[in-house]
Tab-separated table of C-alpha atoms in Angstrom:
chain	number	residue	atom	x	y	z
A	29	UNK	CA	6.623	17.633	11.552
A	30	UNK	CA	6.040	21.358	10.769
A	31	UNK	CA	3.665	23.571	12.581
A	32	UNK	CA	3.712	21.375	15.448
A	33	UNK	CA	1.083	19.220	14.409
A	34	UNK	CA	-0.229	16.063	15.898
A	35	UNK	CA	-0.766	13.193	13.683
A	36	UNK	CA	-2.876	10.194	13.674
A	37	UNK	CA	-3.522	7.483	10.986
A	38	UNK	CA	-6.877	5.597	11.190
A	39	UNK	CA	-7.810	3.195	8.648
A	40	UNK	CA	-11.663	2.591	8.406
A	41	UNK	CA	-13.142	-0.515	6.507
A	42	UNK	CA	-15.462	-0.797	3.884
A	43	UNK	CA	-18.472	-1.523	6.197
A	44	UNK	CA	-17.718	1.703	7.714
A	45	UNK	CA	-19.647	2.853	4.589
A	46	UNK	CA	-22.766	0.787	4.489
A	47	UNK	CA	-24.877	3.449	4.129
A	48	UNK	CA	-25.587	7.016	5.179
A	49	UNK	CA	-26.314	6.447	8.505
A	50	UNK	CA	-22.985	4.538	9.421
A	51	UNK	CA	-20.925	6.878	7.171
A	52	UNK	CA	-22.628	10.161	9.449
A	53	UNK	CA	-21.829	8.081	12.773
A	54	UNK	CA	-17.877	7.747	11.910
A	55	UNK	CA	-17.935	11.923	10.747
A	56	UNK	CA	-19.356	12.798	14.267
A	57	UNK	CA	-16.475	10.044	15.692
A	58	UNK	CA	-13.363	12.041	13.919
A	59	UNK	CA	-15.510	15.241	14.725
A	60	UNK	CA	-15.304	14.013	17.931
A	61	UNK	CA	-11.442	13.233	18.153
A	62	UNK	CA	-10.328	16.096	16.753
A	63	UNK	CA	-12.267	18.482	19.359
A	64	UNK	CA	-10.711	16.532	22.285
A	65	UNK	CA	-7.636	16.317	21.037
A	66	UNK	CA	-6.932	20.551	20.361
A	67	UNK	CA	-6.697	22.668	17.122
A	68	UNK	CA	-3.097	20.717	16.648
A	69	UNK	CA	-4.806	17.432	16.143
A	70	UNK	CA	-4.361	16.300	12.321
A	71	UNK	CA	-5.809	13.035	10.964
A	72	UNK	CA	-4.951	10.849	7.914
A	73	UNK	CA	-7.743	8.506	7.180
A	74	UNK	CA	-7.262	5.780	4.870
A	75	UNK	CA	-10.598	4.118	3.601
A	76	UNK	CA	-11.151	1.089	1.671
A	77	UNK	CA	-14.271	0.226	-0.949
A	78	UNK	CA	-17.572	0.519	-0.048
A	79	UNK	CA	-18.585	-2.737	0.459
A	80	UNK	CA	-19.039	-5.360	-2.517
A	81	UNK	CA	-17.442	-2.545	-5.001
A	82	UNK	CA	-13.921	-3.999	-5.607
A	83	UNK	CA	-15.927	-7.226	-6.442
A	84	UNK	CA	-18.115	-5.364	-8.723
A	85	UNK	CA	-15.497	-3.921	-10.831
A	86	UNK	CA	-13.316	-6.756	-10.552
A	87	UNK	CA	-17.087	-9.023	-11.945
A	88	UNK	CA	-17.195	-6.209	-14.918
A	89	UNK	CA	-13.797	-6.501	-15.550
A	90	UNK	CA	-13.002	-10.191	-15.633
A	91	UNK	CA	-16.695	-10.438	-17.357
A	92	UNK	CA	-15.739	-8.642	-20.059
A	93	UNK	CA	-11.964	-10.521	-20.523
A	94	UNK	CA	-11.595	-13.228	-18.016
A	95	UNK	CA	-7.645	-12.929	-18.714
A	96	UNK	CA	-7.634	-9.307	-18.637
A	97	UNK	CA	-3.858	-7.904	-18.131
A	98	UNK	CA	-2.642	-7.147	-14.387
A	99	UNK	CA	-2.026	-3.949	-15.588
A	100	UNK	CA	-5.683	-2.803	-16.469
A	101	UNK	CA	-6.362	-4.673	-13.086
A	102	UNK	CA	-4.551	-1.988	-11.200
A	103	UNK	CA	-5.723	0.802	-13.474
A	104	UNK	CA	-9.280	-0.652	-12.769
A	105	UNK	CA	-9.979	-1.637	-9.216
A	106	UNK	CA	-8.415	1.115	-7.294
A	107	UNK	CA	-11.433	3.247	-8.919
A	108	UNK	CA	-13.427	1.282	-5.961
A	109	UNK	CA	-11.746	2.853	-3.038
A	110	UNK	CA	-11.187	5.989	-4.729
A	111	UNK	CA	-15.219	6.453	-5.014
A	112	UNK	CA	-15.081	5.637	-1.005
A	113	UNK	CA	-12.570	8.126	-0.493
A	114	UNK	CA	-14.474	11.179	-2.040
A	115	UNK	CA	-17.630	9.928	-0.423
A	116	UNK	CA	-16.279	10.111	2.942
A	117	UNK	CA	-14.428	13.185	2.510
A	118	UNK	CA	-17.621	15.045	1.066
A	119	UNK	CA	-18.834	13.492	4.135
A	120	UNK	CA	-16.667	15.390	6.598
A	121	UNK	CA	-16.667	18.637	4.693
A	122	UNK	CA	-20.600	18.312	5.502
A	123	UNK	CA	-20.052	17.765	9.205
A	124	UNK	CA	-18.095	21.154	9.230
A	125	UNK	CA	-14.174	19.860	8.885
A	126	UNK	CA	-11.877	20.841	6.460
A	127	UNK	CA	-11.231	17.031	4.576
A	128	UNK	CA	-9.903	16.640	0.934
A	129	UNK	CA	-8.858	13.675	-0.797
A	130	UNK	CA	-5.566	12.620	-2.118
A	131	UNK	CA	-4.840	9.930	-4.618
A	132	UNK	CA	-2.563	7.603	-6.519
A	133	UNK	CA	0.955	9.371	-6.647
A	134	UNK	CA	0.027	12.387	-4.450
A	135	UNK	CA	-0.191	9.708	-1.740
A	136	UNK	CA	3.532	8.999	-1.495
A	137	UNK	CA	3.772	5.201	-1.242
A	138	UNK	CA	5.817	4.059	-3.876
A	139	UNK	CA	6.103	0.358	-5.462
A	140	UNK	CA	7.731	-2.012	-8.024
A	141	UNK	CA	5.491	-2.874	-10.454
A	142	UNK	CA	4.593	-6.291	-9.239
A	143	UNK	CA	0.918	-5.375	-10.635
A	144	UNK	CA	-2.208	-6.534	-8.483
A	145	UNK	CA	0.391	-6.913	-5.685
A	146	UNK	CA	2.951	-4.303	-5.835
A	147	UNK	CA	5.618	-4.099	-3.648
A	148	UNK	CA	5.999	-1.050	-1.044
A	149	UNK	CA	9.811	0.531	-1.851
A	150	UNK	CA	9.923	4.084	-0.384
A	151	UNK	CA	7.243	6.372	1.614
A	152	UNK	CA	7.460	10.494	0.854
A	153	UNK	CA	5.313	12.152	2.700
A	154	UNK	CA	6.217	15.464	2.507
A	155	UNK	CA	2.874	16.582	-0.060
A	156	UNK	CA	0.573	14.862	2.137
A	157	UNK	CA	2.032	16.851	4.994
A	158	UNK	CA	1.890	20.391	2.964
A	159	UNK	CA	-1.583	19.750	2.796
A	160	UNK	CA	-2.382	19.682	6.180
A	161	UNK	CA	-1.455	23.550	6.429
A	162	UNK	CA	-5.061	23.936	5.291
A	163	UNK	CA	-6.922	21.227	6.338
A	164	UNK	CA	-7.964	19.299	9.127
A	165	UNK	CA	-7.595	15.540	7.628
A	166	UNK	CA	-6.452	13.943	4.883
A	167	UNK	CA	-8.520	10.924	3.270
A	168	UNK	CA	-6.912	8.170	1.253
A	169	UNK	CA	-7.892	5.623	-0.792
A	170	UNK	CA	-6.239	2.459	0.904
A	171	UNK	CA	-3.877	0.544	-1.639
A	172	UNK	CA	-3.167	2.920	-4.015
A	173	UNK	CA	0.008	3.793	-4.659
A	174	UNK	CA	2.671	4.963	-7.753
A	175	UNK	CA	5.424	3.073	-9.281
A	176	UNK	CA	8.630	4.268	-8.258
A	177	UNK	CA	9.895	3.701	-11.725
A	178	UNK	CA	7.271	4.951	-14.182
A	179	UNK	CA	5.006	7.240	-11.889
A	180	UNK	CA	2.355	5.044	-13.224
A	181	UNK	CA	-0.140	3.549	-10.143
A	182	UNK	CA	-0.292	0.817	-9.068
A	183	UNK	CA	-2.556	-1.039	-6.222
A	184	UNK	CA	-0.614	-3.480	-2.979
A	185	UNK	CA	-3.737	-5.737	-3.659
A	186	UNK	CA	-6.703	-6.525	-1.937
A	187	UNK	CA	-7.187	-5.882	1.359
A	188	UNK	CA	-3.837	-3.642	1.162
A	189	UNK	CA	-5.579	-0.331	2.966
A	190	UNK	CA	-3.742	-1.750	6.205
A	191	UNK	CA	-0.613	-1.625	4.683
A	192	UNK	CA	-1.214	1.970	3.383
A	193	UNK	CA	-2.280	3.324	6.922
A	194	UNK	CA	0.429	1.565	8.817
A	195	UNK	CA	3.207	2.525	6.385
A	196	UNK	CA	1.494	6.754	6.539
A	197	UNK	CA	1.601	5.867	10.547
A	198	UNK	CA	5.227	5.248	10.080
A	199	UNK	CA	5.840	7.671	7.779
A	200	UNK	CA	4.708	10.179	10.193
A	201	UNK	CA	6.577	9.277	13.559
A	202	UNK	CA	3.458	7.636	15.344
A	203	UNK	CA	3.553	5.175	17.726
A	204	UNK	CA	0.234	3.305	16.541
A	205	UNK	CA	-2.216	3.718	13.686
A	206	UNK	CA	-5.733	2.720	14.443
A	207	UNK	CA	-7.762	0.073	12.274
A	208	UNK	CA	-11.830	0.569	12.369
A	209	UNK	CA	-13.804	-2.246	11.188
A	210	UNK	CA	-16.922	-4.322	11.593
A	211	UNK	CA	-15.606	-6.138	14.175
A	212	UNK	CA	-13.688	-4.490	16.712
A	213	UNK	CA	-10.576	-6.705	16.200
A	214	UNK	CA	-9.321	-10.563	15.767
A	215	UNK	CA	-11.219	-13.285	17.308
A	216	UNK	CA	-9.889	-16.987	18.614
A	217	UNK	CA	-11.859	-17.998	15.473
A	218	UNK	CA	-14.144	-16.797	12.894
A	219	UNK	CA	-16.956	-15.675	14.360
A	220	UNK	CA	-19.398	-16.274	11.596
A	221	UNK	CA	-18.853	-20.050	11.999
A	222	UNK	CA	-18.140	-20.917	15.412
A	223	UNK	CA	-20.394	-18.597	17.759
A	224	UNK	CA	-18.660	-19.008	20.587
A	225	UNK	CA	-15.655	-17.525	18.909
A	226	UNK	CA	-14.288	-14.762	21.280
A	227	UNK	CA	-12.379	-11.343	21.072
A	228	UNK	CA	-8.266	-11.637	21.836
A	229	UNK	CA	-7.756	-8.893	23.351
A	230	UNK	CA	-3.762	-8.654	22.820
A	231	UNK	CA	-1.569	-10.700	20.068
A	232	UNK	CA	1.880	-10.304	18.866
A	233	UNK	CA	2.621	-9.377	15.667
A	234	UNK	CA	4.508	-12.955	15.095
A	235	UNK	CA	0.673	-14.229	15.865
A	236	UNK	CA	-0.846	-11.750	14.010
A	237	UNK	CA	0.952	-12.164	10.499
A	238	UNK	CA	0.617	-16.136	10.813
A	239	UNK	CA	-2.623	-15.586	11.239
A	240	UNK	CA	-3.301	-13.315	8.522
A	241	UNK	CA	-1.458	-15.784	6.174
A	242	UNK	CA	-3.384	-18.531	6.984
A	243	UNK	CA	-6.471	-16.610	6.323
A	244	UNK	CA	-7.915	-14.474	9.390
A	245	UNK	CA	-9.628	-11.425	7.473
A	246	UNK	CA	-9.269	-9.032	9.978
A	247	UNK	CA	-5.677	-7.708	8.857
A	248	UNK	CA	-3.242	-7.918	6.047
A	249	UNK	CA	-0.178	-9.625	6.251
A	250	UNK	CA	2.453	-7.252	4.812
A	251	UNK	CA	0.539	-4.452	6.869
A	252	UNK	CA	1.422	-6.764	10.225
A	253	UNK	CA	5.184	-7.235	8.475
A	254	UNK	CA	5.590	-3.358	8.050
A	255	UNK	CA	4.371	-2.561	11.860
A	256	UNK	CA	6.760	-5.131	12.835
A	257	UNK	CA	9.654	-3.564	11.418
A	258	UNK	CA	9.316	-0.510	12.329
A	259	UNK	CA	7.618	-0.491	15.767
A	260	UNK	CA	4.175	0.621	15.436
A	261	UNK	CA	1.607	-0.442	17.679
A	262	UNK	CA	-1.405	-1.674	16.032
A	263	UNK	CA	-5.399	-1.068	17.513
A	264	UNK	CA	-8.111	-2.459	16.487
A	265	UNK	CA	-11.222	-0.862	16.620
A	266	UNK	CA	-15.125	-0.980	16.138
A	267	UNK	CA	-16.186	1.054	13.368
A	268	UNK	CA	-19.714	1.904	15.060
A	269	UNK	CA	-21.309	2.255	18.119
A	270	UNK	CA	-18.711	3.424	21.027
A	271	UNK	CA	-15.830	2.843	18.356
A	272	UNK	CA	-14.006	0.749	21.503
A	273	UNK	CA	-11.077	-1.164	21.402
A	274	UNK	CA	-10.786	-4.801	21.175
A	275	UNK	CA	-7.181	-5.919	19.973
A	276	UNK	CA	-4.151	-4.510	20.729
A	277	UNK	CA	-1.235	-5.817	18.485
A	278	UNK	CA	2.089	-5.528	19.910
A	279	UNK	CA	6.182	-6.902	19.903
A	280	UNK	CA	5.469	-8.286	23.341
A	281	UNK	CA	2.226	-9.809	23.819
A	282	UNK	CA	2.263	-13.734	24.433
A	283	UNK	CA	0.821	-16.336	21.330
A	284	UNK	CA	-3.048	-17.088	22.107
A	285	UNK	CA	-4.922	-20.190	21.136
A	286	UNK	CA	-6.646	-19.435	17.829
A	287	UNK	CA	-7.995	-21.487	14.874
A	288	UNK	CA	-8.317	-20.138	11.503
A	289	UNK	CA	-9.889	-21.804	8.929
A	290	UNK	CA	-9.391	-20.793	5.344
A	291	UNK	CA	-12.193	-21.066	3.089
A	292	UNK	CA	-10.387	-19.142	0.599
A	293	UNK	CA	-7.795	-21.295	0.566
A	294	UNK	CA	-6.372	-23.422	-2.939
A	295	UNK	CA	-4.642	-27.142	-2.436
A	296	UNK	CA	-2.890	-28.730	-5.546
A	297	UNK	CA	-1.551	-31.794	-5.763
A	298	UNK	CA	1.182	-33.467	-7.972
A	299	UNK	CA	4.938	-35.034	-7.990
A	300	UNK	CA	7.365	-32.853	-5.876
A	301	UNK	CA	9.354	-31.496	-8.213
A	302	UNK	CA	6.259	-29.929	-9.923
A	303	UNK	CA	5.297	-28.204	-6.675
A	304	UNK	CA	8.316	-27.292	-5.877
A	305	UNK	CA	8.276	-25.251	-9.354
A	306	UNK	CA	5.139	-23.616	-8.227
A	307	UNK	CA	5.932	-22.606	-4.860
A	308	UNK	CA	8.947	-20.963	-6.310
A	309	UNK	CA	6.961	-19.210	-8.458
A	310	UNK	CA	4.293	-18.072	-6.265
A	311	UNK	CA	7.233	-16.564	-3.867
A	312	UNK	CA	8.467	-14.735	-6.538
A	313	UNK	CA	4.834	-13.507	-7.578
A	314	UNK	CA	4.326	-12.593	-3.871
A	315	UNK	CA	1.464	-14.947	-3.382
A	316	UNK	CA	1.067	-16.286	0.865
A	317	UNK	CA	1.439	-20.385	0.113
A	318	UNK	CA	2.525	-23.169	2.411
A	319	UNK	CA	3.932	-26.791	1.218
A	320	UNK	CA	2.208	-29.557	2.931
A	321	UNK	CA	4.102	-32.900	2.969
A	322	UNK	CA	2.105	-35.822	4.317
A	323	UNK	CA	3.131	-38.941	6.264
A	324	UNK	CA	3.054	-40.710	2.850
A	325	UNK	CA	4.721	-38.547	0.721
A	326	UNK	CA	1.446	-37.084	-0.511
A	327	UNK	CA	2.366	-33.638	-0.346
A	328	UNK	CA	-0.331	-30.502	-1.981
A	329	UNK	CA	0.573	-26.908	-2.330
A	330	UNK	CA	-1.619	-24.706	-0.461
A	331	UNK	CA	-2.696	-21.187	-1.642
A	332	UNK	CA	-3.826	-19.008	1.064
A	333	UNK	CA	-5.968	-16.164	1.642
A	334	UNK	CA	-7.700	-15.651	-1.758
A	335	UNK	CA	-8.356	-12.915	-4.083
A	336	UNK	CA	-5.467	-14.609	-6.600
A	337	UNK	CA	-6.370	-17.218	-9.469
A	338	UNK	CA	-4.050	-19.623	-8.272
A	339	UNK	CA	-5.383	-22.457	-10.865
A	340	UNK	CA	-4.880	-20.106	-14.045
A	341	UNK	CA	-1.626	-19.132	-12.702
A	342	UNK	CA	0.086	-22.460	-11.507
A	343	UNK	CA	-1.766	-24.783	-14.544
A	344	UNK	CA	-2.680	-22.925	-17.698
A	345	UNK	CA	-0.103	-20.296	-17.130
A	346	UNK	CA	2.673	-22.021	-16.037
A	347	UNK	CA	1.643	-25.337	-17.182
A	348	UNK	CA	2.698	-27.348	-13.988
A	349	UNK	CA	1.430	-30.589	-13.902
A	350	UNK	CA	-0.772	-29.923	-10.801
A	351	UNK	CA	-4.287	-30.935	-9.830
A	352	UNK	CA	-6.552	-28.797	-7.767
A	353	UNK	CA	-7.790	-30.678	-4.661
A	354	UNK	CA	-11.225	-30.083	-2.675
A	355	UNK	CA	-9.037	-29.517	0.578
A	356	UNK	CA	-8.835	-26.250	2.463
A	357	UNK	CA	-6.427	-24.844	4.860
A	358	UNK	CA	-7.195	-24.930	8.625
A	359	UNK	CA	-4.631	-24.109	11.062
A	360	UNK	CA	-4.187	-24.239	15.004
A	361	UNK	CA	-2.192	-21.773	16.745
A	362	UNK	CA	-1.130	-22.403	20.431
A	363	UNK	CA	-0.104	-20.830	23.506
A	364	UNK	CA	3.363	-21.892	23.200
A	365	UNK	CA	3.938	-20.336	19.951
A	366	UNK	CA	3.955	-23.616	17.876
A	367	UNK	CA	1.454	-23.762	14.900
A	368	UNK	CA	0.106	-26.950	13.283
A	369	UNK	CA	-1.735	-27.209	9.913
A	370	UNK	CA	-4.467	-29.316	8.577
A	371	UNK	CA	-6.246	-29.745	5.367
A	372	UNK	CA	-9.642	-30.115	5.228
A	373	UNK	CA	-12.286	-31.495	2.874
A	374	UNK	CA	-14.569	-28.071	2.143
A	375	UNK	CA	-18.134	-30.107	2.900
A	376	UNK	CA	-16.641	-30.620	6.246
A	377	UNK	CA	-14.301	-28.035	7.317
A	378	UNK	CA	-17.102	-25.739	9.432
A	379	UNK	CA	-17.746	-29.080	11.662
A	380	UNK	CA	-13.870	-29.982	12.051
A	381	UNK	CA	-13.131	-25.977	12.818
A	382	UNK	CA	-15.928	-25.989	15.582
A	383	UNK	CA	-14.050	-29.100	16.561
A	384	UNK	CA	-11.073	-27.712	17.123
A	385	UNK	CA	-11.937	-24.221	18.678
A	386	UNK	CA	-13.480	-26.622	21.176
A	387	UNK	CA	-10.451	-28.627	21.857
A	388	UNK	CA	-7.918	-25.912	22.206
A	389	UNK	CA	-9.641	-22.452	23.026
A	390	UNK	CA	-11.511	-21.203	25.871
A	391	UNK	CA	-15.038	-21.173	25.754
A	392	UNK	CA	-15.380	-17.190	27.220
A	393	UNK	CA	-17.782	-15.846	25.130
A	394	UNK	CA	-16.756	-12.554	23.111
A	395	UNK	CA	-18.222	-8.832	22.709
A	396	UNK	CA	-21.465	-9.249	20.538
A	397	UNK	CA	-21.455	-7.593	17.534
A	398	UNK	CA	-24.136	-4.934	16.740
A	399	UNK	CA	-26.613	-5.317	14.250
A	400	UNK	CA	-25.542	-4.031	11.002
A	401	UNK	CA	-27.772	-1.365	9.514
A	402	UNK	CA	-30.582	-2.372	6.616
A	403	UNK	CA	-30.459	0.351	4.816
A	404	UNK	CA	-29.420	0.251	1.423
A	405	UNK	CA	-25.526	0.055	0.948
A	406	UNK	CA	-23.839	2.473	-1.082
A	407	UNK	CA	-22.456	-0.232	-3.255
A	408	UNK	CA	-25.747	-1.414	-5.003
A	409	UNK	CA	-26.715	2.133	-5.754
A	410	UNK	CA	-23.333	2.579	-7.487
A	411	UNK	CA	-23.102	-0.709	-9.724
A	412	UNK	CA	-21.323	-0.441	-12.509
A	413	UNK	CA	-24.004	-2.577	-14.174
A	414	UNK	CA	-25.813	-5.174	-12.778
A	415	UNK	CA	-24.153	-8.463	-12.335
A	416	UNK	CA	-24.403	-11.779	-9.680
A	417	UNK	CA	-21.718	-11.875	-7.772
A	418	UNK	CA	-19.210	-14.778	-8.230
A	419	UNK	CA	-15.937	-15.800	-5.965
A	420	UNK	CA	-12.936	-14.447	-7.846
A	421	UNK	CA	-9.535	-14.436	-7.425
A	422	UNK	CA	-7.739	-11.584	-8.913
């Protein structure tokens, strides 16, 4: 692009943020990037939430009307990674860089209005790039974006800051865009529930996106779609420490034995035709499912990944004669590409997960994860009011 400047899209998560002390360590990071890469270097750095903050304003929210519209949803929660944004940009202008903020339709990524889960239509980059002529990086709330119809913004849903960096990456003409989080990338399992659970160090993108549909939380699935498409090499980082690499996500790396269990997960059960009805539904809602059929003709329709209130939406909104079911989704991928699916009663799915890590992964043990910081996160000293958290599915 103009002026001969380098670009480079990072995307740092919401942990990245804890507290003051992790927030200084990534400025003297991108302080430290920029001075070995020249006075050309430019960086775009998409941030999510602070952590817990989505959930707070979605709590507040869905507190005050638990059927509040999707519209005020999107009007609502991107507030959340908007606050991170600023924070982290007033951060940087501290350490000495020249950092602003841009948000909602300055951004460029423009949507349907598919609201809580709009749909990416078009990237424009060309105001994020003018703005570059006078600073050193860019920060942007991950998520947000406008409706290409009304201007108005809208929000890709949770967890959508991958899609924003890796669409900006693209966007741009890089080859990768880097993703920073607590854990420095995807493990054969989740590493909070089988400890032995150990860092892949390369996966496809085929890989990747099943994954992410069947519930890893390391990446979002329409962010691993988008890279696919259009070639961009994905890294996965460590937000702390040494900030080193841990996965690599490629066209060309080979499938890796992995098992993901999905505690988010929804099952329903009920006569064919009904879940049929749903599942078409919930494709044209956008919402990651999977139809199970049993041996006996006992099939359930599995929600995946979370963050959606699949009961409301399939039974009091739709009014399908469904049932939800105490099963959750576990899933097995394998060297040889194929995948196999389980369902799993919740009281027992951490003993049947350790189960089958054991069975069909290595036992190599994986880069320890440091100690997170016990300072006081950002997110309780910014509560909207003060609330217990509850599981919700937005």
């Amino acid at each position: 692009m103009r002026n001969n400047h380098l670009f480079r899209v990072m995307k740092f998560g919401g942990s990245s943020f804890a507290d003051e002390g992790r927030m200084r360590s990534v400025c003297q990071w991108v302080n430290r990037e920029l001075a070995h890469r020249g006075p050309a270097h430019r960086i775009v750095c998409v941030v999510s939430a602070p952590t817990g903050l989505t959930e707070q304003y979605r709590d507040t929210l869905l507190g005050l009307n638990a059927a509040t519209p999707d519209r005020l949803i999107d009007a609502g929660l991107p507030l959340a990674d908007s606050i991170g944004a600023v924070l982290f940009a007033a951060a940087l202008h501290a350490s000495g860089l020249r950092a602003t903020v841009l948000l909602g339709s300055q951004i460029g990524l423009r949507t349907d209005l598919n609201y809580t889960r709009a749909r990416l239509l078009s990237v424009d980059v060309r105001r994020l790039a003018d703005s570059f002529q006078t600073h050193d990086v860019i920060v942007i709330p991950g998520g947000q974006a406008s409706a290409q119809e009304t201007g108005e913004t809208t929000w890709m849903g949770k967890n959508s800051s991958d899609l924003s960096a890796i669409a900006l990456a693209a966007a741009f003409g890089c080859e990768e865009v880097e993703i920073c989080s607590d854990v420095p990338g995807v493990y054969s399992c989740d590493p909070n529930l089988v400890a032995d659970a150990h860092l892949l160090p390369t996966l496809s993108y085929r890989q990747a996106k099943t994954m992410s549909l069947c519930g890893a939380k390391v990446l979002h699935h329409r962010g691993v779609e988008y890279a696919d498409e259009h070639g961009i090499r994905i890294v996965c980082r460590a937000n702390h420490g040494d900030f080193g690499v841990g996965t690599v996500i490629d066209a060309h790396s080979p499938f890796i034995p992995a098992v993901i269990p999905d505690t988010r997960s929804r099952a329903f059960a009920g006569a064919h035709d009904e879940r049929k009805r749903g599942a078409a539904a919930l494709v044209q809602a956008d919402v990651p499912h999977l139809s199970l059929e049993g041996a006996d003709g006992d099939g359930k329709l599995v929600v995946t990944c979370g963050f959606f209130d699949s009961q409301r939406f399939l039974i009091e909104d739709l009014g399908l004669a469904l049932k939800p079911d105490d099963a959750r989704l576990l899933t097995i991928a394998m060297a040889d590409g194929s995948v196999s699916h389980e369902l799993v009663a919740s009281h027992v799915l951490a003993g049947r997960t350790l189960a089958q890590h054991m069975r069909h992964c290595s036992q190599e043990t994986g880069n320890s994860l440091l100690a997170s910081s016990r300072a006081v996160p950002f997110d309780r000293r910014l509560a909207v009011w003060g609330q217990t958290e509850h599981e919700r599915h937005v």
